[in-house]
């Protein structure tokens, strides 16, 4: 099958490798023409080192090469998704558009699949999310993800098209739940990194993960999702992975915060923007989300690590 991927970063490339090795014809688009030409020639992507790219992967800076595909994976940051869609409504209309990013749009307070539906109503909107690192996918290591599409028949088509021998996709129609699981776990990954960076230990991290999970479910329910969706791969599964692995950018960012160290400003940390969005949603919907709110205050510079930890530890005692 011919599949297009918008975004030739680590995750987009990793997905492309997995799909290409399964026999698909893959075209990836990246903004930098020189970089795409170099990847095409060397069969190496600096963002995914030690992985030789299959010959049935094509890298290009010409968008039309991807727009010609019926299935297009959107592997670009959540905060750039809406403006990208706004600039290319006509060529993307009628396509299967699968968001492969995690976050909440700060202007519209919507997740990636909802953003696609709002911007391009006649496209088939879906989101691919769950516990996964680009290197694992590219190396052919077993990975299971959630494929969420509100139209179940279309979701079944995408599930068949995008599953491989090592990449197993589970289908749901609860796109809002899948969106929120992928977004909120990044906020809790920052909190977990802060706990470890500040020397609070693994027990504190486990407590943050455990108490943070109901926050994910509460917000999901308030926004019309099924809280049980968050108990699956797109929520709990992704939460475990990103809160416990150094491969997680959000966890590493929190780790640096906890240690009082600078973090690479060029690295995308979706959890920072998401934390701010979640804090606003908690206020608007009058929902108690203490961990997410403290992370938002911390990442926006409104509090420091010790004050943030004290705010959580001084909360009233209650039943679990």
PDB file of C-alpha atoms in Angstrom:
ATOM      1  CA  UNK A   1       0.000   0.000   0.000  1.00  0.00           C
ATOM      2  CA  UNK A   2       1.134   3.573  -0.700  1.00  0.00           C
ATOM      3  CA  UNK A   3       1.251   5.575   2.534  1.00  0.00           C
ATOM      4  CA  UNK A   4       2.375   9.162   3.079  1.00  0.00           C
ATOM      5  CA  UNK A   5       3.889  10.570   6.252  1.00  0.00           C
ATOM      6  CA  UNK A   6       4.014  14.287   7.050  1.00  0.00           C
ATOM      7  CA  UNK A   7       7.070  14.752   9.253  1.00  0.00           C
ATOM      8  CA  UNK A   8      10.367  12.900   8.933  1.00  0.00           C
ATOM      9  CA  UNK A   9      11.411  13.165  12.574  1.00  0.00           C
ATOM     10  CA  UNK A  10      12.229  10.152  14.703  1.00  0.00           C
ATOM     11  CA  UNK A  11       8.662   8.910  15.216  1.00  0.00           C
ATOM     12  CA  UNK A  12       7.497   9.473  11.651  1.00  0.00           C
ATOM     13  CA  UNK A  13      10.598   7.743  10.348  1.00  0.00           C
ATOM     14  CA  UNK A  14      10.227   4.873  12.806  1.00  0.00           C
ATOM     15  CA  UNK A  15       6.659   4.256  11.688  1.00  0.00           C
ATOM     16  CA  UNK A  16       7.784   4.506   8.074  1.00  0.00           C
ATOM     17  CA  UNK A  17      10.468   1.862   8.612  1.00  0.00           C
ATOM     18  CA  UNK A  18       8.011  -0.557  10.216  1.00  0.00           C
ATOM     19  CA  UNK A  19       5.486  -0.091   7.416  1.00  0.00           C
ATOM     20  CA  UNK A  20       8.129  -0.276   4.674  1.00  0.00           C
ATOM     21  CA  UNK A  21       9.581  -3.499   6.032  1.00  0.00           C
ATOM     22  CA  UNK A  22       6.087  -4.947   5.777  1.00  0.00           C
ATOM     23  CA  UNK A  23       6.105  -4.213   2.039  1.00  0.00           C
ATOM     24  CA  UNK A  24       4.408  -0.816   1.884  1.00  0.00           C
ATOM     25  CA  UNK A  25       5.527   2.031  -0.379  1.00  0.00           C
ATOM     26  CA  UNK A  26       6.310   4.921   1.994  1.00  0.00           C
ATOM     27  CA  UNK A  27       6.879   8.609   1.216  1.00  0.00           C
ATOM     28  CA  UNK A  28       7.902  10.996   3.996  1.00  0.00           C
ATOM     29  CA  UNK A  29       7.862  14.779   3.816  1.00  0.00           C
ATOM     30  CA  UNK A  30      10.171  17.091   5.730  1.00  0.00           C
ATOM     31  CA  UNK A  31      10.471  20.870   5.585  1.00  0.00           C
ATOM     32  CA  UNK A  32      14.246  21.010   5.014  1.00  0.00           C
ATOM     33  CA  UNK A  33      15.005  20.085   1.408  1.00  0.00           C
ATOM     34  CA  UNK A  34      18.749  19.595   1.966  1.00  0.00           C
ATOM     35  CA  UNK A  35      18.127  17.323   4.930  1.00  0.00           C
ATOM     36  CA  UNK A  36      15.599  15.224   2.994  1.00  0.00           C
ATOM     37  CA  UNK A  37      18.026  14.872   0.065  1.00  0.00           C
ATOM     38  CA  UNK A  38      20.781  13.742   2.436  1.00  0.00           C
ATOM     39  CA  UNK A  39      18.527  11.143   4.063  1.00  0.00           C
ATOM     40  CA  UNK A  40      17.406   9.903   0.663  1.00  0.00           C
ATOM     41  CA  UNK A  41      21.023   9.447  -0.448  1.00  0.00           C
ATOM     42  CA  UNK A  42      22.626   8.065   2.716  1.00  0.00           C
ATOM     43  CA  UNK A  43      19.625   6.006   3.858  1.00  0.00           C
ATOM     44  CA  UNK A  44      20.288   7.327   7.357  1.00  0.00           C
ATOM     45  CA  UNK A  45      18.241   9.775   9.440  1.00  0.00           C
ATOM     46  CA  UNK A  46      20.310  11.570  12.124  1.00  0.00           C
ATOM     47  CA  UNK A  47      17.205  11.641  14.339  1.00  0.00           C
ATOM     48  CA  UNK A  48      17.089   7.851  14.258  1.00  0.00           C
ATOM     49  CA  UNK A  49      20.752   6.750  14.266  1.00  0.00           C
ATOM     50  CA  UNK A  50      21.886   3.165  13.669  1.00  0.00           C
ATOM     51  CA  UNK A  51      18.813   2.411  11.544  1.00  0.00           C
ATOM     52  CA  UNK A  52      19.316   1.723   7.838  1.00  0.00           C
ATOM     53  CA  UNK A  53      16.273   2.946   5.954  1.00  0.00           C
ATOM     54  CA  UNK A  54      14.599   0.509   3.516  1.00  0.00           C
ATOM     55  CA  UNK A  55      14.764   1.317  -0.189  1.00  0.00           C
ATOM     56  CA  UNK A  56      10.966   1.545  -0.422  1.00  0.00           C
ATOM     57  CA  UNK A  57      11.048   4.709   1.716  1.00  0.00           C
ATOM     58  CA  UNK A  58      11.264   8.008  -0.171  1.00  0.00           C
ATOM     59  CA  UNK A  59      12.163  11.306   1.509  1.00  0.00           C
ATOM     60  CA  UNK A  60      11.067  14.581  -0.067  1.00  0.00           C
ATOM     61  CA  UNK A  61      10.480  18.262   0.678  1.00  0.00           C
ATOM     62  CA  UNK A  62       7.719  18.390  -1.964  1.00  0.00           C
ATOM     63  CA  UNK A  63       4.329  18.085  -0.285  1.00  0.00           C
ATOM     64  CA  UNK A  64       2.548  16.949  -3.442  1.00  0.00           C
ATOM     65  CA  UNK A  65       4.419  13.636  -3.269  1.00  0.00           C
ATOM     66  CA  UNK A  66       2.623  12.891  -0.007  1.00  0.00           C
ATOM     67  CA  UNK A  67      -0.714  14.496  -0.843  1.00  0.00           C
ATOM     68  CA  UNK A  68      -1.162  11.942  -3.643  1.00  0.00           C
ATOM     69  CA  UNK A  69      -1.500   9.155  -1.058  1.00  0.00           C
ATOM     70  CA  UNK A  70      -4.910   8.106   0.280  1.00  0.00           C
ATOM     71  CA  UNK A  71      -3.613   7.379   3.804  1.00  0.00           C
ATOM     72  CA  UNK A  72      -1.510  10.136   5.349  1.00  0.00           C
ATOM     73  CA  UNK A  73       0.078   9.979   8.788  1.00  0.00           C
ATOM     74  CA  UNK A  74       0.547  13.380  10.425  1.00  0.00           C
ATOM     75  CA  UNK A  75       3.686  13.071  12.536  1.00  0.00           C
ATOM     76  CA  UNK A  76       4.161  16.727  13.446  1.00  0.00           C
ATOM     77  CA  UNK A  77       3.926  18.458  16.861  1.00  0.00           C
ATOM     78  CA  UNK A  78       0.413  18.925  18.187  1.00  0.00           C
ATOM     79  CA  UNK A  79       0.820  22.707  18.373  1.00  0.00           C
ATOM     80  CA  UNK A  80       1.657  22.947  14.654  1.00  0.00           C
ATOM     81  CA  UNK A  81      -1.049  20.544  13.446  1.00  0.00           C
ATOM     82  CA  UNK A  82      -3.913  23.047  13.118  1.00  0.00           C
ATOM     83  CA  UNK A  83      -1.962  25.693  11.160  1.00  0.00           C
ATOM     84  CA  UNK A  84      -0.598  22.974   8.864  1.00  0.00           C
ATOM     85  CA  UNK A  85      -4.114  21.694   8.161  1.00  0.00           C
ATOM     86  CA  UNK A  86      -5.391  25.231   7.632  1.00  0.00           C
ATOM     87  CA  UNK A  87      -2.771  25.794   4.945  1.00  0.00           C
ATOM     88  CA  UNK A  88      -3.590  22.581   3.052  1.00  0.00           C
ATOM     89  CA  UNK A  89      -7.331  21.996   3.315  1.00  0.00           C
ATOM     90  CA  UNK A  90      -7.945  21.255  -0.369  1.00  0.00           C
ATOM     91  CA  UNK A  91      -5.254  18.591  -1.004  1.00  0.00           C
ATOM     92  CA  UNK A  92      -6.071  16.839   2.291  1.00  0.00           C
ATOM     93  CA  UNK A  93      -9.832  16.736   1.773  1.00  0.00           C
ATOM     94  CA  UNK A  94     -11.266  13.253   1.394  1.00  0.00           C
ATOM     95  CA  UNK A  95      -8.122  11.566   2.721  1.00  0.00           C
ATOM     96  CA  UNK A  96      -7.587   9.203   5.636  1.00  0.00           C
ATOM     97  CA  UNK A  97      -5.673  11.474   8.030  1.00  0.00           C
ATOM     98  CA  UNK A  98      -4.072   9.790  11.040  1.00  0.00           C
ATOM     99  CA  UNK A  99      -2.614  12.029  13.747  1.00  0.00           C
ATOM    100  CA  UNK A 100       0.572  10.610  15.261  1.00  0.00           C
ATOM    101  CA  UNK A 101       1.117  13.364  17.818  1.00  0.00           C
ATOM    102  CA  UNK A 102       0.058  13.839  21.430  1.00  0.00           C
ATOM    103  CA  UNK A 103      -1.174  17.048  22.989  1.00  0.00           C
ATOM    104  CA  UNK A 104      -3.963  19.597  23.286  1.00  0.00           C
ATOM    105  CA  UNK A 105      -4.253  22.557  20.916  1.00  0.00           C
ATOM    106  CA  UNK A 106      -3.782  25.628  23.131  1.00  0.00           C
ATOM    107  CA  UNK A 107      -6.052  27.855  21.058  1.00  0.00           C
ATOM    108  CA  UNK A 108      -9.003  25.502  20.524  1.00  0.00           C
ATOM    109  CA  UNK A 109      -8.477  23.098  23.476  1.00  0.00           C
ATOM    110  CA  UNK A 110      -8.923  20.087  21.182  1.00  0.00           C
ATOM    111  CA  UNK A 111      -6.921  16.916  20.634  1.00  0.00           C
ATOM    112  CA  UNK A 112      -5.357  15.960  17.280  1.00  0.00           C
ATOM    113  CA  UNK A 113      -8.220  13.883  15.844  1.00  0.00           C
ATOM    114  CA  UNK A 114     -10.761  16.518  16.871  1.00  0.00           C
ATOM    115  CA  UNK A 115      -8.567  19.177  15.270  1.00  0.00           C
ATOM    116  CA  UNK A 116      -8.560  17.243  11.996  1.00  0.00           C
ATOM    117  CA  UNK A 117     -12.363  16.894  12.061  1.00  0.00           C
ATOM    118  CA  UNK A 118     -12.793  20.598  12.765  1.00  0.00           C
ATOM    119  CA  UNK A 119     -10.376  21.782  10.089  1.00  0.00           C
ATOM    120  CA  UNK A 120     -11.147  19.269   7.310  1.00  0.00           C
ATOM    121  CA  UNK A 121     -14.669  17.892   7.895  1.00  0.00           C
ATOM    122  CA  UNK A 122     -14.733  15.592   4.860  1.00  0.00           C
ATOM    123  CA  UNK A 123     -11.497  13.810   5.767  1.00  0.00           C
ATOM    124  CA  UNK A 124     -11.502  10.583   7.775  1.00  0.00           C
ATOM    125  CA  UNK A 125      -9.891  11.612  11.076  1.00  0.00           C
ATOM    126  CA  UNK A 126      -8.051   9.144  13.298  1.00  0.00           C
ATOM    127  CA  UNK A 127      -5.281   9.069  15.881  1.00  0.00           C
ATOM    128  CA  UNK A 128      -2.526   6.500  16.411  1.00  0.00           C
ATOM    129  CA  UNK A 129      -1.303   6.583  19.990  1.00  0.00           C
ATOM    130  CA  UNK A 130      -0.020   4.438  22.819  1.00  0.00           C
ATOM    131  CA  UNK A 131       3.185   3.226  24.487  1.00  0.00           C
ATOM    132  CA  UNK A 132       5.874   3.447  21.825  1.00  0.00           C
ATOM    133  CA  UNK A 133       9.350   4.780  21.165  1.00  0.00           C
ATOM    134  CA  UNK A 134      10.569   5.422  17.642  1.00  0.00           C
ATOM    135  CA  UNK A 135      13.691   3.299  18.060  1.00  0.00           C
ATOM    136  CA  UNK A 136      11.695   0.279  19.212  1.00  0.00           C
ATOM    137  CA  UNK A 137       9.300   0.547  16.278  1.00  0.00           C
ATOM    138  CA  UNK A 138      12.126   1.006  13.746  1.00  0.00           C
ATOM    139  CA  UNK A 139      14.030  -1.996  15.138  1.00  0.00           C
ATOM    140  CA  UNK A 140      10.994  -4.208  14.673  1.00  0.00           C
ATOM    141  CA  UNK A 141      10.465  -4.759  18.404  1.00  0.00           C
ATOM    142  CA  UNK A 142       6.910  -5.797  19.356  1.00  0.00           C
ATOM    143  CA  UNK A 143       4.733  -2.711  19.883  1.00  0.00           C
ATOM    144  CA  UNK A 144       0.994  -2.370  20.515  1.00  0.00           C
ATOM    145  CA  UNK A 145      -0.875   0.872  19.857  1.00  0.00           C
ATOM    146  CA  UNK A 146      -4.408   2.251  19.864  1.00  0.00           C
ATOM    147  CA  UNK A 147      -5.958   3.279  16.532  1.00  0.00           C
ATOM    148  CA  UNK A 148      -8.926   5.534  17.325  1.00  0.00           C
ATOM    149  CA  UNK A 149     -11.424   6.542  14.643  1.00  0.00           C
ATOM    150  CA  UNK A 150     -15.010   7.680  15.257  1.00  0.00           C
ATOM    151  CA  UNK A 151     -16.164   5.829  12.119  1.00  0.00           C
ATOM    152  CA  UNK A 152     -15.588   2.184  12.997  1.00  0.00           C
ATOM    153  CA  UNK A 153     -15.650   0.894   9.406  1.00  0.00           C
ATOM    154  CA  UNK A 154     -12.943   3.406   8.458  1.00  0.00           C
ATOM    155  CA  UNK A 155     -11.024   2.486  11.596  1.00  0.00           C
ATOM    156  CA  UNK A 156     -11.073  -1.147  10.528  1.00  0.00           C
ATOM    157  CA  UNK A 157      -9.600  -0.200   7.137  1.00  0.00           C
ATOM    158  CA  UNK A 158      -6.822   1.776   8.820  1.00  0.00           C
ATOM    159  CA  UNK A 159      -6.190  -0.962  11.371  1.00  0.00           C
ATOM    160  CA  UNK A 160      -5.624  -3.462   8.574  1.00  0.00           C
ATOM    161  CA  UNK A 161      -3.507  -1.084   6.503  1.00  0.00           C
ATOM    162  CA  UNK A 162      -1.220   0.052   9.317  1.00  0.00           C
ATOM    163  CA  UNK A 163      -0.720  -3.154  11.287  1.00  0.00           C
ATOM    164  CA  UNK A 164       2.473  -5.129  10.676  1.00  0.00           C
ATOM    165  CA  UNK A 165       3.974  -8.339  11.987  1.00  0.00           C
ATOM    166  CA  UNK A 166       5.528  -6.412  14.918  1.00  0.00           C
ATOM    167  CA  UNK A 167       3.163  -3.437  15.174  1.00  0.00           C
ATOM    168  CA  UNK A 168      -0.195  -4.523  16.579  1.00  0.00           C
ATOM    169  CA  UNK A 169      -3.056  -2.016  16.523  1.00  0.00           C
ATOM    170  CA  UNK A 170      -6.160  -2.161  18.713  1.00  0.00           C
ATOM    171  CA  UNK A 171      -9.214  -0.270  17.449  1.00  0.00           C
ATOM    172  CA  UNK A 172     -11.613   2.064  19.276  1.00  0.00           C
ATOM    173  CA  UNK A 173     -14.171   4.712  18.298  1.00  0.00           C
ATOM    174  CA  UNK A 174     -13.410   6.801  21.404  1.00  0.00           C
ATOM    175  CA  UNK A 175     -11.121   9.342  19.801  1.00  0.00           C
ATOM    176  CA  UNK A 176     -11.436  11.829  22.677  1.00  0.00           C
ATOM    177  CA  UNK A 177     -10.346   9.234  25.229  1.00  0.00           C
ATOM    178  CA  UNK A 178      -7.397   8.186  23.090  1.00  0.00           C
ATOM    179  CA  UNK A 179      -6.396  11.817  22.530  1.00  0.00           C
ATOM    180  CA  UNK A 180      -6.498  12.617  26.228  1.00  0.00           C
ATOM    181  CA  UNK A 181      -4.572   9.534  27.268  1.00  0.00           C
ATOM    182  CA  UNK A 182      -1.727  10.396  24.926  1.00  0.00           C
ATOM    183  CA  UNK A 183      -1.703  14.039  25.999  1.00  0.00           C
ATOM    184  CA  UNK A 184      -2.114  13.761  29.759  1.00  0.00           C
ATOM    185  CA  UNK A 185       0.465  11.049  30.296  1.00  0.00           C
ATOM    186  CA  UNK A 186       3.109  13.562  29.147  1.00  0.00           C
ATOM    187  CA  UNK A 187       2.162  15.888  32.014  1.00  0.00           C
ATOM    188  CA  UNK A 188       2.512  13.059  34.514  1.00  0.00           C
ATOM    189  CA  UNK A 189       5.802  12.003  32.926  1.00  0.00           C
ATOM    190  CA  UNK A 190       7.151  15.478  33.727  1.00  0.00           C
ATOM    191  CA  UNK A 191       5.956  15.070  37.328  1.00  0.00           C
ATOM    192  CA  UNK A 192       7.656  11.674  37.547  1.00  0.00           C
ATOM    193  CA  UNK A 193      10.899  13.086  36.193  1.00  0.00           C
ATOM    194  CA  UNK A 194      10.780  15.907  38.742  1.00  0.00           C
ATOM    195  CA  UNK A 195      10.322  13.392  41.569  1.00  0.00           C
ATOM    196  CA  UNK A 196      13.329  11.335  40.512  1.00  0.00           C
ATOM    197  CA  UNK A 197      15.431  14.415  39.722  1.00  0.00           C
ATOM    198  CA  UNK A 198      14.692  15.911  43.132  1.00  0.00           C
ATOM    199  CA  UNK A 199      15.791  12.669  44.806  1.00  0.00           C
ATOM    200  CA  UNK A 200      12.367  11.632  46.092  1.00  0.00           C
ATOM    201  CA  UNK A 201      12.785   8.056  44.869  1.00  0.00           C
ATOM    202  CA  UNK A 202      10.824   5.416  43.004  1.00  0.00           C
ATOM    203  CA  UNK A 203       8.087   5.155  45.650  1.00  0.00           C
ATOM    204  CA  UNK A 204       7.197   8.819  45.145  1.00  0.00           C
ATOM    205  CA  UNK A 205       7.139   8.314  41.387  1.00  0.00           C
ATOM    206  CA  UNK A 206       4.789   5.333  41.781  1.00  0.00           C
ATOM    207  CA  UNK A 207       2.493   7.446  43.957  1.00  0.00           C
ATOM    208  CA  UNK A 208       2.406  10.247  41.376  1.00  0.00           C
ATOM    209  CA  UNK A 209       1.582   7.789  38.606  1.00  0.00           C
ATOM    210  CA  UNK A 210      -1.131   6.117  40.668  1.00  0.00           C
ATOM    211  CA  UNK A 211      -2.765   9.342  41.846  1.00  0.00           C
ATOM    212  CA  UNK A 212      -2.307  10.976  38.442  1.00  0.00           C
ATOM    213  CA  UNK A 213      -4.185   8.246  36.591  1.00  0.00           C
ATOM    214  CA  UNK A 214      -7.588   9.165  38.128  1.00  0.00           C
ATOM    215  CA  UNK A 215      -6.937  12.771  37.068  1.00  0.00           C
ATOM    216  CA  UNK A 216      -6.663  11.525  33.494  1.00  0.00           C
ATOM    217  CA  UNK A 217      -9.943   9.648  33.853  1.00  0.00           C
ATOM    218  CA  UNK A 218     -11.776  12.558  35.503  1.00  0.00           C
ATOM    219  CA  UNK A 219     -10.915  14.963  32.713  1.00  0.00           C
ATOM    220  CA  UNK A 220     -11.776  12.352  30.083  1.00  0.00           C
ATOM    221  CA  UNK A 221     -15.217  11.795  31.588  1.00  0.00           C
ATOM    222  CA  UNK A 222     -15.865  15.545  31.807  1.00  0.00           C
ATOM    223  CA  UNK A 223     -15.054  15.923  28.103  1.00  0.00           C
ATOM    224  CA  UNK A 224     -17.345  13.101  26.994  1.00  0.00           C
ATOM    225  CA  UNK A 225     -14.881  10.233  26.724  1.00  0.00           C
ATOM    226  CA  UNK A 226     -15.204   6.775  28.214  1.00  0.00           C
ATOM    227  CA  UNK A 227     -12.895   6.661  31.282  1.00  0.00           C
ATOM    228  CA  UNK A 228     -12.262   2.976  30.529  1.00  0.00           C
ATOM    229  CA  UNK A 229     -10.425   3.991  27.357  1.00  0.00           C
ATOM    230  CA  UNK A 230      -7.778   5.524  29.615  1.00  0.00           C
ATOM    231  CA  UNK A 231      -7.216   2.091  31.181  1.00  0.00           C
ATOM    232  CA  UNK A 232      -5.929   0.810  27.833  1.00  0.00           C
ATOM    233  CA  UNK A 233      -2.836   1.317  25.735  1.00  0.00           C
ATOM    234  CA  UNK A 234      -3.525   4.972  24.950  1.00  0.00           C
ATOM    235  CA  UNK A 235      -3.737   5.865  28.636  1.00  0.00           C
ATOM    236  CA  UNK A 236      -2.364   3.529  31.277  1.00  0.00           C
ATOM    237  CA  UNK A 237       0.029   1.782  28.888  1.00  0.00           C
ATOM    238  CA  UNK A 238       1.550   5.029  27.671  1.00  0.00           C
ATOM    239  CA  UNK A 239       1.627   6.403  31.233  1.00  0.00           C
ATOM    240  CA  UNK A 240       3.772   3.511  32.460  1.00  0.00           C
ATOM    241  CA  UNK A 241       6.211   3.797  29.581  1.00  0.00           C
ATOM    242  CA  UNK A 242       6.779   7.533  29.619  1.00  0.00           C
ATOM    243  CA  UNK A 243       6.993   7.858  33.407  1.00  0.00           C
ATOM    244  CA  UNK A 244       9.706   5.225  33.721  1.00  0.00           C
ATOM    245  CA  UNK A 245      12.017   5.491  30.708  1.00  0.00           C
ATOM    246  CA  UNK A 246      14.887   7.838  29.913  1.00  0.00           C
ATOM    247  CA  UNK A 247      13.803   7.639  26.273  1.00  0.00           C
ATOM    248  CA  UNK A 248      10.816   9.863  27.134  1.00  0.00           C
ATOM    249  CA  UNK A 249      11.499  13.530  26.362  1.00  0.00           C
ATOM    250  CA  UNK A 250       8.889  14.617  28.907  1.00  0.00           C
ATOM    251  CA  UNK A 251      10.417  12.472  31.629  1.00  0.00           C
ATOM    252  CA  UNK A 252      13.917  13.789  30.840  1.00  0.00           C
ATOM    253  CA  UNK A 253      12.603  17.348  30.932  1.00  0.00           C
ATOM    254  CA  UNK A 254      11.099  16.741  34.386  1.00  0.00           C
ATOM    255  CA  UNK A 255      14.319  15.087  35.497  1.00  0.00           C
ATOM    256  CA  UNK A 256      16.269  18.217  34.531  1.00  0.00           C
ATOM    257  CA  UNK A 257      13.735  20.409  36.372  1.00  0.00           C
ATOM    258  CA  UNK A 258      14.079  18.297  39.498  1.00  0.00           C
ATOM    259  CA  UNK A 259      17.865  18.504  39.308  1.00  0.00           C
ATOM    260  CA  UNK A 260      17.830  22.241  38.639  1.00  0.00           C
ATOM    261  CA  UNK A 261      19.549  21.764  35.278  1.00  0.00           C
ATOM    262  CA  UNK A 262      18.918  23.334  31.880  1.00  0.00           C
ATOM    263  CA  UNK A 263      17.166  21.286  29.200  1.00  0.00           C
ATOM    264  CA  UNK A 264      17.783  21.328  25.449  1.00  0.00           C
ATOM    265  CA  UNK A 265      15.553  24.126  24.150  1.00  0.00           C
ATOM    266  CA  UNK A 266      15.471  22.496  20.713  1.00  0.00           C
ATOM    267  CA  UNK A 267      13.730  19.354  21.991  1.00  0.00           C
ATOM    268  CA  UNK A 268       9.945  19.250  21.698  1.00  0.00           C
ATOM    269  CA  UNK A 269       8.313  18.640  25.094  1.00  0.00           C
ATOM    270  CA  UNK A 270       4.589  18.400  24.411  1.00  0.00           C
ATOM    271  CA  UNK A 271       3.747  18.012  28.101  1.00  0.00           C
ATOM    272  CA  UNK A 272       4.627  21.645  28.826  1.00  0.00           C
ATOM    273  CA  UNK A 273       1.936  23.071  26.529  1.00  0.00           C
ATOM    274  CA  UNK A 274      -0.482  20.312  27.530  1.00  0.00           C
ATOM    275  CA  UNK A 275      -0.069  21.097  31.234  1.00  0.00           C
ATOM    276  CA  UNK A 276      -1.122  24.691  30.616  1.00  0.00           C
ATOM    277  CA  UNK A 277      -4.141  23.565  28.616  1.00  0.00           C
ATOM    278  CA  UNK A 278      -5.158  21.054  31.284  1.00  0.00           C
ATOM    279  CA  UNK A 279      -4.894  23.680  34.039  1.00  0.00           C
ATOM    280  CA  UNK A 280      -7.269  25.917  32.061  1.00  0.00           C
ATOM    281  CA  UNK A 281      -9.671  23.055  31.396  1.00  0.00           C
ATOM    282  CA  UNK A 282      -9.672  22.151  35.102  1.00  0.00           C
ATOM    283  CA  UNK A 283     -10.654  25.730  35.952  1.00  0.00           C
ATOM    284  CA  UNK A 284     -13.313  25.943  33.249  1.00  0.00           C
ATOM    285  CA  UNK A 285     -14.868  22.598  34.142  1.00  0.00           C
ATOM    286  CA  UNK A 286     -14.335  22.911  37.919  1.00  0.00           C
ATOM    287  CA  UNK A 287     -12.419  19.630  38.155  1.00  0.00           C
ATOM    288  CA  UNK A 288      -9.798  18.861  40.815  1.00  0.00           C
ATOM    289  CA  UNK A 289      -6.568  17.982  38.955  1.00  0.00           C
ATOM    290  CA  UNK A 290      -3.882  18.790  41.542  1.00  0.00           C
ATOM    291  CA  UNK A 291      -0.888  17.034  39.978  1.00  0.00           C
ATOM    292  CA  UNK A 292      -1.509  18.391  36.474  1.00  0.00           C
ATOM    293  CA  UNK A 293      -2.101  21.878  37.896  1.00  0.00           C
ATOM    294  CA  UNK A 294       1.133  21.826  39.891  1.00  0.00           C
ATOM    295  CA  UNK A 295       3.065  20.687  36.807  1.00  0.00           C
ATOM    296  CA  UNK A 296       1.567  23.609  34.852  1.00  0.00           C
ATOM    297  CA  UNK A 297       2.592  26.040  37.588  1.00  0.00           C
ATOM    298  CA  UNK A 298       6.076  24.556  37.708  1.00  0.00           C
ATOM    299  CA  UNK A 299       6.734  24.514  33.962  1.00  0.00           C
ATOM    300  CA  UNK A 300       5.411  28.065  33.544  1.00  0.00           C
ATOM    301  CA  UNK A 301       7.710  29.387  36.262  1.00  0.00           C
ATOM    302  CA  UNK A 302       4.896  30.225  38.690  1.00  0.00           C
ATOM    303  CA  UNK A 303       6.366  27.997  41.382  1.00  0.00           C
ATOM    304  CA  UNK A 304       9.574  26.078  42.113  1.00  0.00           C
ATOM    305  CA  UNK A 305      10.218  22.410  42.697  1.00  0.00           C
ATOM    306  CA  UNK A 306      10.107  22.444  46.498  1.00  0.00           C
ATOM    307  CA  UNK A 307       6.985  24.628  46.612  1.00  0.00           C
ATOM    308  CA  UNK A 308       5.304  22.344  44.063  1.00  0.00           C
ATOM    309  CA  UNK A 309       6.118  19.248  46.113  1.00  0.00           C
ATOM    310  CA  UNK A 310       4.932  20.903  49.318  1.00  0.00           C
ATOM    311  CA  UNK A 311       1.662  21.869  47.632  1.00  0.00           C
ATOM    312  CA  UNK A 312       0.966  18.220  46.830  1.00  0.00           C
ATOM    313  CA  UNK A 313       2.125  16.829  50.181  1.00  0.00           C
ATOM    314  CA  UNK A 314       0.049  19.319  52.180  1.00  0.00           C
ATOM    315  CA  UNK A 315      -3.265  18.378  50.565  1.00  0.00           C
ATOM    316  CA  UNK A 316      -5.942  17.127  52.987  1.00  0.00           C
ATOM    317  CA  UNK A 317      -5.914  13.458  53.887  1.00  0.00           C
ATOM    318  CA  UNK A 318      -8.811  11.454  52.446  1.00  0.00           C
ATOM    319  CA  UNK A 319     -10.000   8.009  51.445  1.00  0.00           C
ATOM    320  CA  UNK A 320      -8.512   6.459  48.320  1.00  0.00           C
TER     321      UNK A 320
END
